């Protein structure tokens, strides 16, 4: 396994990482098997979200005992401080963890700025040690580029694949210039790419891009591990 540093977080993460959205579609036992197999094959970065039904619960069930050896990212749709605190506490409880390494705003239509009450709640959570770093996950390039340049976000999550446009790929340089970790979601372009090796080889060119591969079946995990 190869590892890289996720921007200014200084977190060392596996360059092959685990996207946990699809495990909400399988049983607890099946999810635990996939998560442990990924961990046993040196995958150390797992991305989930409060909105992925029971994905956080499955990660907690499978990996809580490995907490200090893995990096966990989760997300919240919260738009105000009260909803943020409730979302974070729920995530911590389901993950069976005292802190989340990277907590991300989940696909906001606009970038939450410093004065936004949810962002202030994020800062409060960081001061309390409940999160370590602040991230944002988005599908809009303008929001992603604004976040990368803002100084407010340690990581940006954005679709990255072998068929990304030149404009989208500019985000790679933006994040590198501002020392922001870039988490690449939808590495298979939502299923448009059927050969994982194609996108894997393309993304492996960029050391500051950490793709999270959505895994639901064992053969999918085997494919990205290979």
mmCIF file with all atom_site columns, C-alpha atoms in Angstrom:
data_model
loop_
_atom_site.group_PDB
_atom_site.id
_atom_site.type_symbol
_atom_site.label_atom_id
_atom_site.label_alt_id
_atom_site.label_comp_id
_atom_site.label_asym_id
_atom_site.label_entity_id
_atom_site.label_seq_id
_atom_site.pdbx_PDB_ins_code
_atom_site.Cartn_x
_atom_site.Cartn_y
_atom_site.Cartn_z
_atom_site.occupancy
_atom_site.B_iso_or_equiv
_atom_site.pdbx_formal_charge
_atom_site.auth_seq_id
_atom_site.auth_comp_id
_atom_site.auth_asym_id
_atom_site.auth_atom_id
_atom_site.pdbx_PDB_model_num
ATOM 1   C CA . UNK A 1 1   ? 0.000   0.000  0.000   1.00 0.00 ? 1   UNK A CA 1
ATOM 2   C CA . UNK A 1 2   ? 1.163   3.521  -0.779  1.00 0.00 ? 2   UNK A CA 1
ATOM 3   C CA . UNK A 1 3   ? 0.435   6.431  1.542   1.00 0.00 ? 3   UNK A CA 1
ATOM 4   C CA . UNK A 1 4   ? 0.303   10.186 1.146   1.00 0.00 ? 4   UNK A CA 1
ATOM 5   C CA . UNK A 1 5   ? -0.189  13.248 3.340   1.00 0.00 ? 5   UNK A CA 1
ATOM 6   C CA . UNK A 1 6   ? -3.632  14.821 3.179   1.00 0.00 ? 6   UNK A CA 1
ATOM 7   C CA . UNK A 1 7   ? -2.725  18.468 2.769   1.00 0.00 ? 7   UNK A CA 1
ATOM 8   C CA . UNK A 1 8   ? -2.042  20.545 5.838   1.00 0.00 ? 8   UNK A CA 1
ATOM 9   C CA . UNK A 1 9   ? -3.758  18.029 8.089   1.00 0.00 ? 9   UNK A CA 1
ATOM 10  C CA . UNK A 1 10  ? -0.478  16.046 8.016   1.00 0.00 ? 10  UNK A CA 1
ATOM 11  C CA . UNK A 1 11  ? -2.648  12.912 8.210   1.00 0.00 ? 11  UNK A CA 1
ATOM 12  C CA . UNK A 1 12  ? -0.927  9.986  6.495   1.00 0.00 ? 12  UNK A CA 1
ATOM 13  C CA . UNK A 1 13  ? -3.613  8.074  4.628   1.00 0.00 ? 13  UNK A CA 1
ATOM 14  C CA . UNK A 1 14  ? -3.667  5.177  2.220   1.00 0.00 ? 14  UNK A CA 1
ATOM 15  C CA . UNK A 1 15  ? -3.846  6.323  -1.397  1.00 0.00 ? 15  UNK A CA 1
ATOM 16  C CA . UNK A 1 16  ? -6.410  3.591  -1.920  1.00 0.00 ? 16  UNK A CA 1
ATOM 17  C CA . UNK A 1 17  ? -9.232  4.532  0.430   1.00 0.00 ? 17  UNK A CA 1
ATOM 18  C CA . UNK A 1 18  ? -12.725 3.291  1.275   1.00 0.00 ? 18  UNK A CA 1
ATOM 19  C CA . UNK A 1 19  ? -15.944 5.090  0.376   1.00 0.00 ? 19  UNK A CA 1
ATOM 20  C CA . UNK A 1 20  ? -18.592 3.772  2.755   1.00 0.00 ? 20  UNK A CA 1
ATOM 21  C CA . UNK A 1 21  ? -21.790 4.991  1.072   1.00 0.00 ? 21  UNK A CA 1
ATOM 22  C CA . UNK A 1 22  ? -22.497 1.603  -0.605  1.00 0.00 ? 22  UNK A CA 1
ATOM 23  C CA . UNK A 1 23  ? -22.235 -0.479 2.580   1.00 0.00 ? 23  UNK A CA 1
ATOM 24  C CA . UNK A 1 24  ? -25.616 0.901  3.651   1.00 0.00 ? 24  UNK A CA 1
ATOM 25  C CA . UNK A 1 25  ? -27.047 -1.529 1.065   1.00 0.00 ? 25  UNK A CA 1
ATOM 26  C CA . UNK A 1 26  ? -25.612 -4.694 2.653   1.00 0.00 ? 26  UNK A CA 1
ATOM 27  C CA . UNK A 1 27  ? -26.087 -6.433 5.988   1.00 0.00 ? 27  UNK A CA 1
ATOM 28  C CA . UNK A 1 28  ? -24.131 -5.585 9.130   1.00 0.00 ? 28  UNK A CA 1
ATOM 29  C CA . UNK A 1 29  ? -22.144 -8.804 8.811   1.00 0.00 ? 29  UNK A CA 1
ATOM 30  C CA . UNK A 1 30  ? -21.342 -8.256 5.133   1.00 0.00 ? 30  UNK A CA 1
ATOM 31  C CA . UNK A 1 31  ? -20.272 -4.670 5.785   1.00 0.00 ? 31  UNK A CA 1
ATOM 32  C CA . UNK A 1 32  ? -18.078 -5.715 8.713   1.00 0.00 ? 32  UNK A CA 1
ATOM 33  C CA . UNK A 1 33  ? -16.367 -8.324 6.549   1.00 0.00 ? 33  UNK A CA 1
ATOM 34  C CA . UNK A 1 34  ? -15.604 -5.765 3.808   1.00 0.00 ? 34  UNK A CA 1
ATOM 35  C CA . UNK A 1 35  ? -14.388 -3.122 6.252   1.00 0.00 ? 35  UNK A CA 1
ATOM 36  C CA . UNK A 1 36  ? -12.116 -5.523 8.121   1.00 0.00 ? 36  UNK A CA 1
ATOM 37  C CA . UNK A 1 37  ? -10.728 -6.927 4.889   1.00 0.00 ? 37  UNK A CA 1
ATOM 38  C CA . UNK A 1 38  ? -9.941  -3.399 3.723   1.00 0.00 ? 38  UNK A CA 1
ATOM 39  C CA . UNK A 1 39  ? -8.246  -2.660 7.054   1.00 0.00 ? 39  UNK A CA 1
ATOM 40  C CA . UNK A 1 40  ? -6.331  -5.946 6.973   1.00 0.00 ? 40  UNK A CA 1
ATOM 41  C CA . UNK A 1 41  ? -5.021  -4.957 3.523   1.00 0.00 ? 41  UNK A CA 1
ATOM 42  C CA . UNK A 1 42  ? -3.697  -1.639 4.874   1.00 0.00 ? 42  UNK A CA 1
ATOM 43  C CA . UNK A 1 43  ? -6.495  0.716  3.870   1.00 0.00 ? 43  UNK A CA 1
ATOM 44  C CA . UNK A 1 44  ? -6.456  3.339  6.621   1.00 0.00 ? 44  UNK A CA 1
ATOM 45  C CA . UNK A 1 45  ? -8.887  6.037  5.399   1.00 0.00 ? 45  UNK A CA 1
ATOM 46  C CA . UNK A 1 46  ? -12.660 5.528  5.548   1.00 0.00 ? 46  UNK A CA 1
ATOM 47  C CA . UNK A 1 47  ? -15.190 8.137  4.403   1.00 0.00 ? 47  UNK A CA 1
ATOM 48  C CA . UNK A 1 48  ? -18.833 8.088  5.483   1.00 0.00 ? 48  UNK A CA 1
ATOM 49  C CA . UNK A 1 49  ? -21.653 10.536 6.277   1.00 0.00 ? 49  UNK A CA 1
ATOM 50  C CA . UNK A 1 50  ? -24.529 11.064 8.668   1.00 0.00 ? 50  UNK A CA 1
ATOM 51  C CA . UNK A 1 51  ? -26.781 10.902 5.607   1.00 0.00 ? 51  UNK A CA 1
ATOM 52  C CA . UNK A 1 52  ? -25.669 7.392  4.578   1.00 0.00 ? 52  UNK A CA 1
ATOM 53  C CA . UNK A 1 53  ? -28.323 5.704  6.782   1.00 0.00 ? 53  UNK A CA 1
ATOM 54  C CA . UNK A 1 54  ? -26.477 3.043  8.846   1.00 0.00 ? 54  UNK A CA 1
ATOM 55  C CA . UNK A 1 55  ? -23.016 3.401  7.275   1.00 0.00 ? 55  UNK A CA 1
ATOM 56  C CA . UNK A 1 56  ? -21.528 5.044  10.382  1.00 0.00 ? 56  UNK A CA 1
ATOM 57  C CA . UNK A 1 57  ? -22.988 2.346  12.625  1.00 0.00 ? 57  UNK A CA 1
ATOM 58  C CA . UNK A 1 58  ? -21.415 -0.366 10.466  1.00 0.00 ? 58  UNK A CA 1
ATOM 59  C CA . UNK A 1 59  ? -18.007 1.313  10.596  1.00 0.00 ? 59  UNK A CA 1
ATOM 60  C CA . UNK A 1 60  ? -18.273 1.575  14.371  1.00 0.00 ? 60  UNK A CA 1
ATOM 61  C CA . UNK A 1 61  ? -19.208 -2.078 14.643  1.00 0.00 ? 61  UNK A CA 1
ATOM 62  C CA . UNK A 1 62  ? -16.297 -3.197 12.466  1.00 0.00 ? 62  UNK A CA 1
ATOM 63  C CA . UNK A 1 63  ? -13.486 -0.766 13.264  1.00 0.00 ? 63  UNK A CA 1
ATOM 64  C CA . UNK A 1 64  ? -13.960 0.882  16.659  1.00 0.00 ? 64  UNK A CA 1
ATOM 65  C CA . UNK A 1 65  ? -11.218 -1.327 18.095  1.00 0.00 ? 65  UNK A CA 1
ATOM 66  C CA . UNK A 1 66  ? -8.787  -0.026 15.453  1.00 0.00 ? 66  UNK A CA 1
ATOM 67  C CA . UNK A 1 67  ? -9.517  3.657  16.125  1.00 0.00 ? 67  UNK A CA 1
ATOM 68  C CA . UNK A 1 68  ? -5.947  4.866  16.581  1.00 0.00 ? 68  UNK A CA 1
ATOM 69  C CA . UNK A 1 69  ? -4.773  3.174  13.380  1.00 0.00 ? 69  UNK A CA 1
ATOM 70  C CA . UNK A 1 70  ? -7.346  4.623  10.976  1.00 0.00 ? 70  UNK A CA 1
ATOM 71  C CA . UNK A 1 71  ? -8.543  8.004  9.719   1.00 0.00 ? 71  UNK A CA 1
ATOM 72  C CA . UNK A 1 72  ? -12.305 8.607  9.698   1.00 0.00 ? 72  UNK A CA 1
ATOM 73  C CA . UNK A 1 73  ? -14.120 11.285 7.707   1.00 0.00 ? 73  UNK A CA 1
ATOM 74  C CA . UNK A 1 74  ? -17.830 11.926 8.064   1.00 0.00 ? 74  UNK A CA 1
ATOM 75  C CA . UNK A 1 75  ? -20.258 14.625 6.957   1.00 0.00 ? 75  UNK A CA 1
ATOM 76  C CA . UNK A 1 76  ? -23.251 16.657 8.096   1.00 0.00 ? 76  UNK A CA 1
ATOM 77  C CA . UNK A 1 77  ? -26.086 18.391 6.232   1.00 0.00 ? 77  UNK A CA 1
ATOM 78  C CA . UNK A 1 78  ? -26.595 20.714 9.226   1.00 0.00 ? 78  UNK A CA 1
ATOM 79  C CA . UNK A 1 79  ? -27.260 24.348 8.417   1.00 0.00 ? 79  UNK A CA 1
ATOM 80  C CA . UNK A 1 80  ? -27.451 25.760 11.944  1.00 0.00 ? 80  UNK A CA 1
ATOM 81  C CA . UNK A 1 81  ? -25.561 25.273 15.192  1.00 0.00 ? 81  UNK A CA 1
ATOM 82  C CA . UNK A 1 82  ? -28.179 23.172 16.981  1.00 0.00 ? 82  UNK A CA 1
ATOM 83  C CA . UNK A 1 83  ? -28.567 20.769 14.080  1.00 0.00 ? 83  UNK A CA 1
ATOM 84  C CA . UNK A 1 84  ? -24.794 20.595 13.740  1.00 0.00 ? 84  UNK A CA 1
ATOM 85  C CA . UNK A 1 85  ? -24.266 19.591 17.365  1.00 0.00 ? 85  UNK A CA 1
ATOM 86  C CA . UNK A 1 86  ? -27.009 16.969 17.180  1.00 0.00 ? 86  UNK A CA 1
ATOM 87  C CA . UNK A 1 87  ? -25.586 15.548 13.951  1.00 0.00 ? 87  UNK A CA 1
ATOM 88  C CA . UNK A 1 88  ? -22.050 15.364 15.331  1.00 0.00 ? 88  UNK A CA 1
ATOM 89  C CA . UNK A 1 89  ? -23.122 13.686 18.571  1.00 0.00 ? 89  UNK A CA 1
ATOM 90  C CA . UNK A 1 90  ? -25.114 11.113 16.601  1.00 0.00 ? 90  UNK A CA 1
ATOM 91  C CA . UNK A 1 91  ? -22.129 10.394 14.365  1.00 0.00 ? 91  UNK A CA 1
ATOM 92  C CA . UNK A 1 92  ? -19.803 9.968  17.346  1.00 0.00 ? 92  UNK A CA 1
ATOM 93  C CA . UNK A 1 93  ? -22.249 7.621  19.069  1.00 0.00 ? 93  UNK A CA 1
ATOM 94  C CA . UNK A 1 94  ? -22.799 5.442  16.002  1.00 0.00 ? 94  UNK A CA 1
ATOM 95  C CA . UNK A 1 95  ? -19.098 5.339  15.128  1.00 0.00 ? 95  UNK A CA 1
ATOM 96  C CA . UNK A 1 96  ? -18.318 4.418  18.768  1.00 0.00 ? 96  UNK A CA 1
ATOM 97  C CA . UNK A 1 97  ? -15.542 6.994  18.720  1.00 0.00 ? 97  UNK A CA 1
ATOM 98  C CA . UNK A 1 98  ? -14.584 10.021 20.823  1.00 0.00 ? 98  UNK A CA 1
ATOM 99  C CA . UNK A 1 99  ? -13.568 12.132 17.847  1.00 0.00 ? 99  UNK A CA 1
ATOM 100 C CA . UNK A 1 100 ? -13.799 12.298 14.050  1.00 0.00 ? 100 UNK A CA 1
ATOM 101 C CA . UNK A 1 101 ? -10.639 13.116 12.135  1.00 0.00 ? 101 UNK A CA 1
ATOM 102 C CA . UNK A 1 102 ? -12.333 15.112 9.360   1.00 0.00 ? 102 UNK A CA 1
ATOM 103 C CA . UNK A 1 103 ? -15.878 16.439 9.659   1.00 0.00 ? 103 UNK A CA 1
ATOM 104 C CA . UNK A 1 104 ? -17.270 17.857 6.432   1.00 0.00 ? 104 UNK A CA 1
ATOM 105 C CA . UNK A 1 105 ? -20.186 20.016 5.394   1.00 0.00 ? 105 UNK A CA 1
ATOM 106 C CA . UNK A 1 106 ? -22.158 17.798 3.015   1.00 0.00 ? 106 UNK A CA 1
ATOM 107 C CA . UNK A 1 107 ? -22.945 19.298 -0.435  1.00 0.00 ? 107 UNK A CA 1
ATOM 108 C CA . UNK A 1 108 ? -23.911 22.830 0.663   1.00 0.00 ? 108 UNK A CA 1
ATOM 109 C CA . UNK A 1 109 ? -25.205 25.088 -2.102  1.00 0.00 ? 109 UNK A CA 1
ATOM 110 C CA . UNK A 1 110 ? -22.854 27.812 -0.846  1.00 0.00 ? 110 UNK A CA 1
ATOM 111 C CA . UNK A 1 111 ? -19.631 27.625 1.150   1.00 0.00 ? 111 UNK A CA 1
ATOM 112 C CA . UNK A 1 112 ? -20.281 28.169 4.874   1.00 0.00 ? 112 UNK A CA 1
ATOM 113 C CA . UNK A 1 113 ? -18.063 31.103 5.815   1.00 0.00 ? 113 UNK A CA 1
ATOM 114 C CA . UNK A 1 114 ? -16.482 32.003 9.134   1.00 0.00 ? 114 UNK A CA 1
ATOM 115 C CA . UNK A 1 115 ? -19.569 33.886 10.335  1.00 0.00 ? 115 UNK A CA 1
ATOM 116 C CA . UNK A 1 116 ? -21.975 31.059 9.479   1.00 0.00 ? 116 UNK A CA 1
ATOM 117 C CA . UNK A 1 117 ? -23.375 29.588 12.717  1.00 0.00 ? 117 UNK A CA 1
ATOM 118 C CA . UNK A 1 118 ? -22.756 26.013 11.588  1.00 0.00 ? 118 UNK A CA 1
ATOM 119 C CA . UNK A 1 119 ? -19.134 26.889 10.840  1.00 0.00 ? 119 UNK A CA 1
ATOM 120 C CA . UNK A 1 120 ? -18.835 28.471 14.287  1.00 0.00 ? 120 UNK A CA 1
ATOM 121 C CA . UNK A 1 121 ? -20.206 25.229 15.738  1.00 0.00 ? 121 UNK A CA 1
ATOM 122 C CA . UNK A 1 122 ? -17.563 23.362 13.732  1.00 0.00 ? 122 UNK A CA 1
ATOM 123 C CA . UNK A 1 123 ? -14.841 25.521 15.317  1.00 0.00 ? 123 UNK A CA 1
ATOM 124 C CA . UNK A 1 124 ? -16.333 24.881 18.746  1.00 0.00 ? 124 UNK A CA 1
ATOM 125 C CA . UNK A 1 125 ? -16.285 21.120 18.135  1.00 0.00 ? 125 UNK A CA 1
ATOM 126 C CA . UNK A 1 126 ? -12.658 21.321 17.087  1.00 0.00 ? 126 UNK A CA 1
ATOM 127 C CA . UNK A 1 127 ? -11.758 23.222 20.258  1.00 0.00 ? 127 UNK A CA 1
ATOM 128 C CA . UNK A 1 128 ? -13.534 20.511 22.271  1.00 0.00 ? 128 UNK A CA 1
ATOM 129 C CA . UNK A 1 129 ? -11.508 17.791 20.563  1.00 0.00 ? 129 UNK A CA 1
ATOM 130 C CA . UNK A 1 130 ? -14.569 16.186 18.960  1.00 0.00 ? 130 UNK A CA 1
ATOM 131 C CA . UNK A 1 131 ? -13.181 16.787 15.471  1.00 0.00 ? 131 UNK A CA 1
ATOM 132 C CA . UNK A 1 132 ? -9.631  17.332 14.305  1.00 0.00 ? 132 UNK A CA 1
ATOM 133 C CA . UNK A 1 133 ? -10.028 18.974 10.897  1.00 0.00 ? 133 UNK A CA 1
ATOM 134 C CA . UNK A 1 134 ? -12.703 20.826 8.939   1.00 0.00 ? 134 UNK A CA 1
ATOM 135 C CA . UNK A 1 135 ? -13.721 19.754 5.457   1.00 0.00 ? 135 UNK A CA 1
ATOM 136 C CA . UNK A 1 136 ? -16.326 20.316 2.792   1.00 0.00 ? 136 UNK A CA 1
ATOM 137 C CA . UNK A 1 137 ? -17.825 17.888 0.290   1.00 0.00 ? 137 UNK A CA 1
ATOM 138 C CA . UNK A 1 138 ? -19.396 19.428 -2.798  1.00 0.00 ? 138 UNK A CA 1
ATOM 139 C CA . UNK A 1 139 ? -20.421 18.853 -6.401  1.00 0.00 ? 139 UNK A CA 1
ATOM 140 C CA . UNK A 1 140 ? -20.155 22.480 -7.511  1.00 0.00 ? 140 UNK A CA 1
ATOM 141 C CA . UNK A 1 141 ? -16.729 23.495 -8.789  1.00 0.00 ? 141 UNK A CA 1
ATOM 142 C CA . UNK A 1 142 ? -17.163 27.150 -7.810  1.00 0.00 ? 142 UNK A CA 1
ATOM 143 C CA . UNK A 1 143 ? -17.861 26.160 -4.206  1.00 0.00 ? 143 UNK A CA 1
ATOM 144 C CA . UNK A 1 144 ? -14.933 23.722 -4.167  1.00 0.00 ? 144 UNK A CA 1
ATOM 145 C CA . UNK A 1 145 ? -12.470 26.284 -5.525  1.00 0.00 ? 145 UNK A CA 1
ATOM 146 C CA . UNK A 1 146 ? -13.722 28.961 -3.135  1.00 0.00 ? 146 UNK A CA 1
ATOM 147 C CA . UNK A 1 147 ? -13.294 26.593 -0.202  1.00 0.00 ? 147 UNK A CA 1
ATOM 148 C CA . UNK A 1 148 ? -9.785  25.599 -1.287  1.00 0.00 ? 148 UNK A CA 1
ATOM 149 C CA . UNK A 1 149 ? -8.692  29.233 -1.409  1.00 0.00 ? 149 UNK A CA 1
ATOM 150 C CA . UNK A 1 150 ? -10.576 30.412 1.686   1.00 0.00 ? 150 UNK A CA 1
ATOM 151 C CA . UNK A 1 151 ? -8.200  29.232 4.393   1.00 0.00 ? 151 UNK A CA 1
ATOM 152 C CA . UNK A 1 152 ? -11.238 27.899 6.282   1.00 0.00 ? 152 UNK A CA 1
ATOM 153 C CA . UNK A 1 153 ? -11.093 24.285 5.120   1.00 0.00 ? 153 UNK A CA 1
ATOM 154 C CA . UNK A 1 154 ? -8.420  21.655 5.607   1.00 0.00 ? 154 UNK A CA 1
ATOM 155 C CA . UNK A 1 155 ? -9.903  19.296 2.996   1.00 0.00 ? 155 UNK A CA 1
ATOM 156 C CA . UNK A 1 156 ? -12.142 19.484 -0.044  1.00 0.00 ? 156 UNK A CA 1
ATOM 157 C CA . UNK A 1 157 ? -14.042 16.492 -1.420  1.00 0.00 ? 157 UNK A CA 1
ATOM 158 C CA . UNK A 1 158 ? -15.049 16.659 -5.086  1.00 0.00 ? 158 UNK A CA 1
ATOM 159 C CA . UNK A 1 159 ? -15.752 14.252 -7.982  1.00 0.00 ? 159 UNK A CA 1
ATOM 160 C CA . UNK A 1 160 ? -12.469 13.197 -9.602  1.00 0.00 ? 160 UNK A CA 1
ATOM 161 C CA . UNK A 1 161 ? -12.100 10.587 -12.334 1.00 0.00 ? 161 UNK A CA 1
ATOM 162 C CA . UNK A 1 162 ? -10.485 9.802  -15.664 1.00 0.00 ? 162 UNK A CA 1
ATOM 163 C CA . UNK A 1 163 ? -13.275 11.692 -17.458 1.00 0.00 ? 163 UNK A CA 1
ATOM 164 C CA . UNK A 1 164 ? -13.126 14.850 -15.339 1.00 0.00 ? 164 UNK A CA 1
ATOM 165 C CA . UNK A 1 165 ? -13.060 18.070 -17.337 1.00 0.00 ? 165 UNK A CA 1
ATOM 166 C CA . UNK A 1 166 ? -9.977  20.279 -17.531 1.00 0.00 ? 166 UNK A CA 1
ATOM 167 C CA . UNK A 1 167 ? -11.807 22.833 -15.395 1.00 0.00 ? 167 UNK A CA 1
ATOM 168 C CA . UNK A 1 168 ? -12.471 20.223 -12.698 1.00 0.00 ? 168 UNK A CA 1
ATOM 169 C CA . UNK A 1 169 ? -8.866  19.046 -12.781 1.00 0.00 ? 169 UNK A CA 1
ATOM 170 C CA . UNK A 1 170 ? -7.714  22.605 -12.082 1.00 0.00 ? 170 UNK A CA 1
ATOM 171 C CA . UNK A 1 171 ? -8.944  22.000 -8.543  1.00 0.00 ? 171 UNK A CA 1
ATOM 172 C CA . UNK A 1 172 ? -5.967  19.648 -8.072  1.00 0.00 ? 172 UNK A CA 1
ATOM 173 C CA . UNK A 1 173 ? -3.543  22.531 -8.530  1.00 0.00 ? 173 UNK A CA 1
ATOM 174 C CA . UNK A 1 174 ? -5.710  24.848 -6.422  1.00 0.00 ? 174 UNK A CA 1
ATOM 175 C CA . UNK A 1 175 ? -5.634  22.456 -3.490  1.00 0.00 ? 175 UNK A CA 1
ATOM 176 C CA . UNK A 1 176 ? -1.912  21.850 -3.883  1.00 0.00 ? 176 UNK A CA 1
ATOM 177 C CA . UNK A 1 177 ? -1.214  25.587 -3.925  1.00 0.00 ? 177 UNK A CA 1
ATOM 178 C CA . UNK A 1 178 ? -3.167  26.131 -0.707  1.00 0.00 ? 178 UNK A CA 1
ATOM 179 C CA . UNK A 1 179 ? -1.999  22.879 0.956   1.00 0.00 ? 179 UNK A CA 1
ATOM 180 C CA . UNK A 1 180 ? -5.579  21.602 1.164   1.00 0.00 ? 180 UNK A CA 1
ATOM 181 C CA . UNK A 1 181 ? -6.215  17.861 1.128   1.00 0.00 ? 181 UNK A CA 1
ATOM 182 C CA . UNK A 1 182 ? -8.203  16.761 -1.942  1.00 0.00 ? 182 UNK A CA 1
ATOM 183 C CA . UNK A 1 183 ? -10.489 13.759 -1.477  1.00 0.00 ? 183 UNK A CA 1
ATOM 184 C CA . UNK A 1 184 ? -11.686 12.370 -4.810  1.00 0.00 ? 184 UNK A CA 1
ATOM 185 C CA . UNK A 1 185 ? -15.201 10.953 -4.805  1.00 0.00 ? 185 UNK A CA 1
ATOM 186 C CA . UNK A 1 186 ? -17.011 9.214  -7.673  1.00 0.00 ? 186 UNK A CA 1
ATOM 187 C CA . UNK A 1 187 ? -13.760 7.846  -9.079  1.00 0.00 ? 187 UNK A CA 1
ATOM 188 C CA . UNK A 1 188 ? -15.808 5.657  -11.445 1.00 0.00 ? 188 UNK A CA 1
ATOM 189 C CA . UNK A 1 189 ? -17.981 8.631  -12.470 1.00 0.00 ? 189 UNK A CA 1
ATOM 190 C CA . UNK A 1 190 ? -21.104 7.167  -10.950 1.00 0.00 ? 190 UNK A CA 1
ATOM 191 C CA . UNK A 1 191 ? -20.748 3.963  -12.959 1.00 0.00 ? 191 UNK A CA 1
ATOM 192 C CA . UNK A 1 192 ? -19.889 5.506  -16.339 1.00 0.00 ? 192 UNK A CA 1
ATOM 193 C CA . UNK A 1 193 ? -16.391 4.028  -16.005 1.00 0.00 ? 193 UNK A CA 1
ATOM 194 C CA . UNK A 1 194 ? -16.596 0.237  -15.788 1.00 0.00 ? 194 UNK A CA 1
ATOM 195 C CA . UNK A 1 195 ? -12.874 -0.534 -15.602 1.00 0.00 ? 195 UNK A CA 1
ATOM 196 C CA . UNK A 1 196 ? -11.528 0.628  -12.237 1.00 0.00 ? 196 UNK A CA 1
ATOM 197 C CA . UNK A 1 197 ? -7.934  0.301  -13.436 1.00 0.00 ? 197 UNK A CA 1
ATOM 198 C CA . UNK A 1 198 ? -8.448  3.108  -15.942 1.00 0.00 ? 198 UNK A CA 1
ATOM 199 C CA . UNK A 1 199 ? -9.483  5.658  -13.350 1.00 0.00 ? 199 UNK A CA 1
ATOM 200 C CA . UNK A 1 200 ? -7.078  4.250  -10.761 1.00 0.00 ? 200 UNK A CA 1
ATOM 201 C CA . UNK A 1 201 ? -4.100  4.748  -13.088 1.00 0.00 ? 201 UNK A CA 1
ATOM 202 C CA . UNK A 1 202 ? -5.272  8.223  -14.078 1.00 0.00 ? 202 UNK A CA 1
ATOM 203 C CA . UNK A 1 203 ? -5.744  9.457  -10.506 1.00 0.00 ? 203 UNK A CA 1
ATOM 204 C CA . UNK A 1 204 ? -2.507  7.875  -9.288  1.00 0.00 ? 204 UNK A CA 1
ATOM 205 C CA . UNK A 1 205 ? -0.656  10.578 -11.292 1.00 0.00 ? 205 UNK A CA 1
ATOM 206 C CA . UNK A 1 206 ? -1.672  13.148 -8.674  1.00 0.00 ? 206 UNK A CA 1
ATOM 207 C CA . UNK A 1 207 ? -0.080  12.556 -5.286  1.00 0.00 ? 207 UNK A CA 1
ATOM 208 C CA . UNK A 1 208 ? -2.345  15.066 -3.539  1.00 0.00 ? 208 UNK A CA 1
ATOM 209 C CA . UNK A 1 209 ? -5.561  13.349 -4.709  1.00 0.00 ? 209 UNK A CA 1
ATOM 210 C CA . UNK A 1 210 ? -6.906  10.616 -2.405  1.00 0.00 ? 210 UNK A CA 1
ATOM 211 C CA . UNK A 1 211 ? -9.682  8.675  -4.167  1.00 0.00 ? 211 UNK A CA 1
ATOM 212 C CA . UNK A 1 212 ? -12.316 7.017  -2.010  1.00 0.00 ? 212 UNK A CA 1
ATOM 213 C CA . UNK A 1 213 ? -13.580 3.913  -3.796  1.00 0.00 ? 213 UNK A CA 1
ATOM 214 C CA . UNK A 1 214 ? -17.190 3.028  -3.119  1.00 0.00 ? 214 UNK A CA 1
ATOM 215 C CA . UNK A 1 215 ? -17.326 -0.638 -2.098  1.00 0.00 ? 215 UNK A CA 1
ATOM 216 C CA . UNK A 1 216 ? -20.419 -2.812 -1.818  1.00 0.00 ? 216 UNK A CA 1
ATOM 217 C CA . UNK A 1 217 ? -19.127 -6.199 -3.001  1.00 0.00 ? 217 UNK A CA 1
ATOM 218 C CA . UNK A 1 218 ? -15.953 -8.112 -2.269  1.00 0.00 ? 218 UNK A CA 1
ATOM 219 C CA . UNK A 1 219 ? -14.896 -8.232 -5.917  1.00 0.00 ? 219 UNK A CA 1
ATOM 220 C CA . UNK A 1 220 ? -14.987 -4.416 -6.011  1.00 0.00 ? 220 UNK A CA 1
ATOM 221 C CA . UNK A 1 221 ? -12.650 -4.242 -3.046  1.00 0.00 ? 221 UNK A CA 1
ATOM 222 C CA . UNK A 1 222 ? -10.405 -6.870 -4.602  1.00 0.00 ? 222 UNK A CA 1
ATOM 223 C CA . UNK A 1 223 ? -10.287 -4.854 -7.824  1.00 0.00 ? 223 UNK A CA 1
ATOM 224 C CA . UNK A 1 224 ? -9.029  -1.642 -6.208  1.00 0.00 ? 224 UNK A CA 1
ATOM 225 C CA . UNK A 1 225 ? -6.631  -3.532 -3.956  1.00 0.00 ? 225 UNK A CA 1
ATOM 226 C CA . UNK A 1 226 ? -5.159  -5.248 -7.028  1.00 0.00 ? 226 UNK A CA 1
#
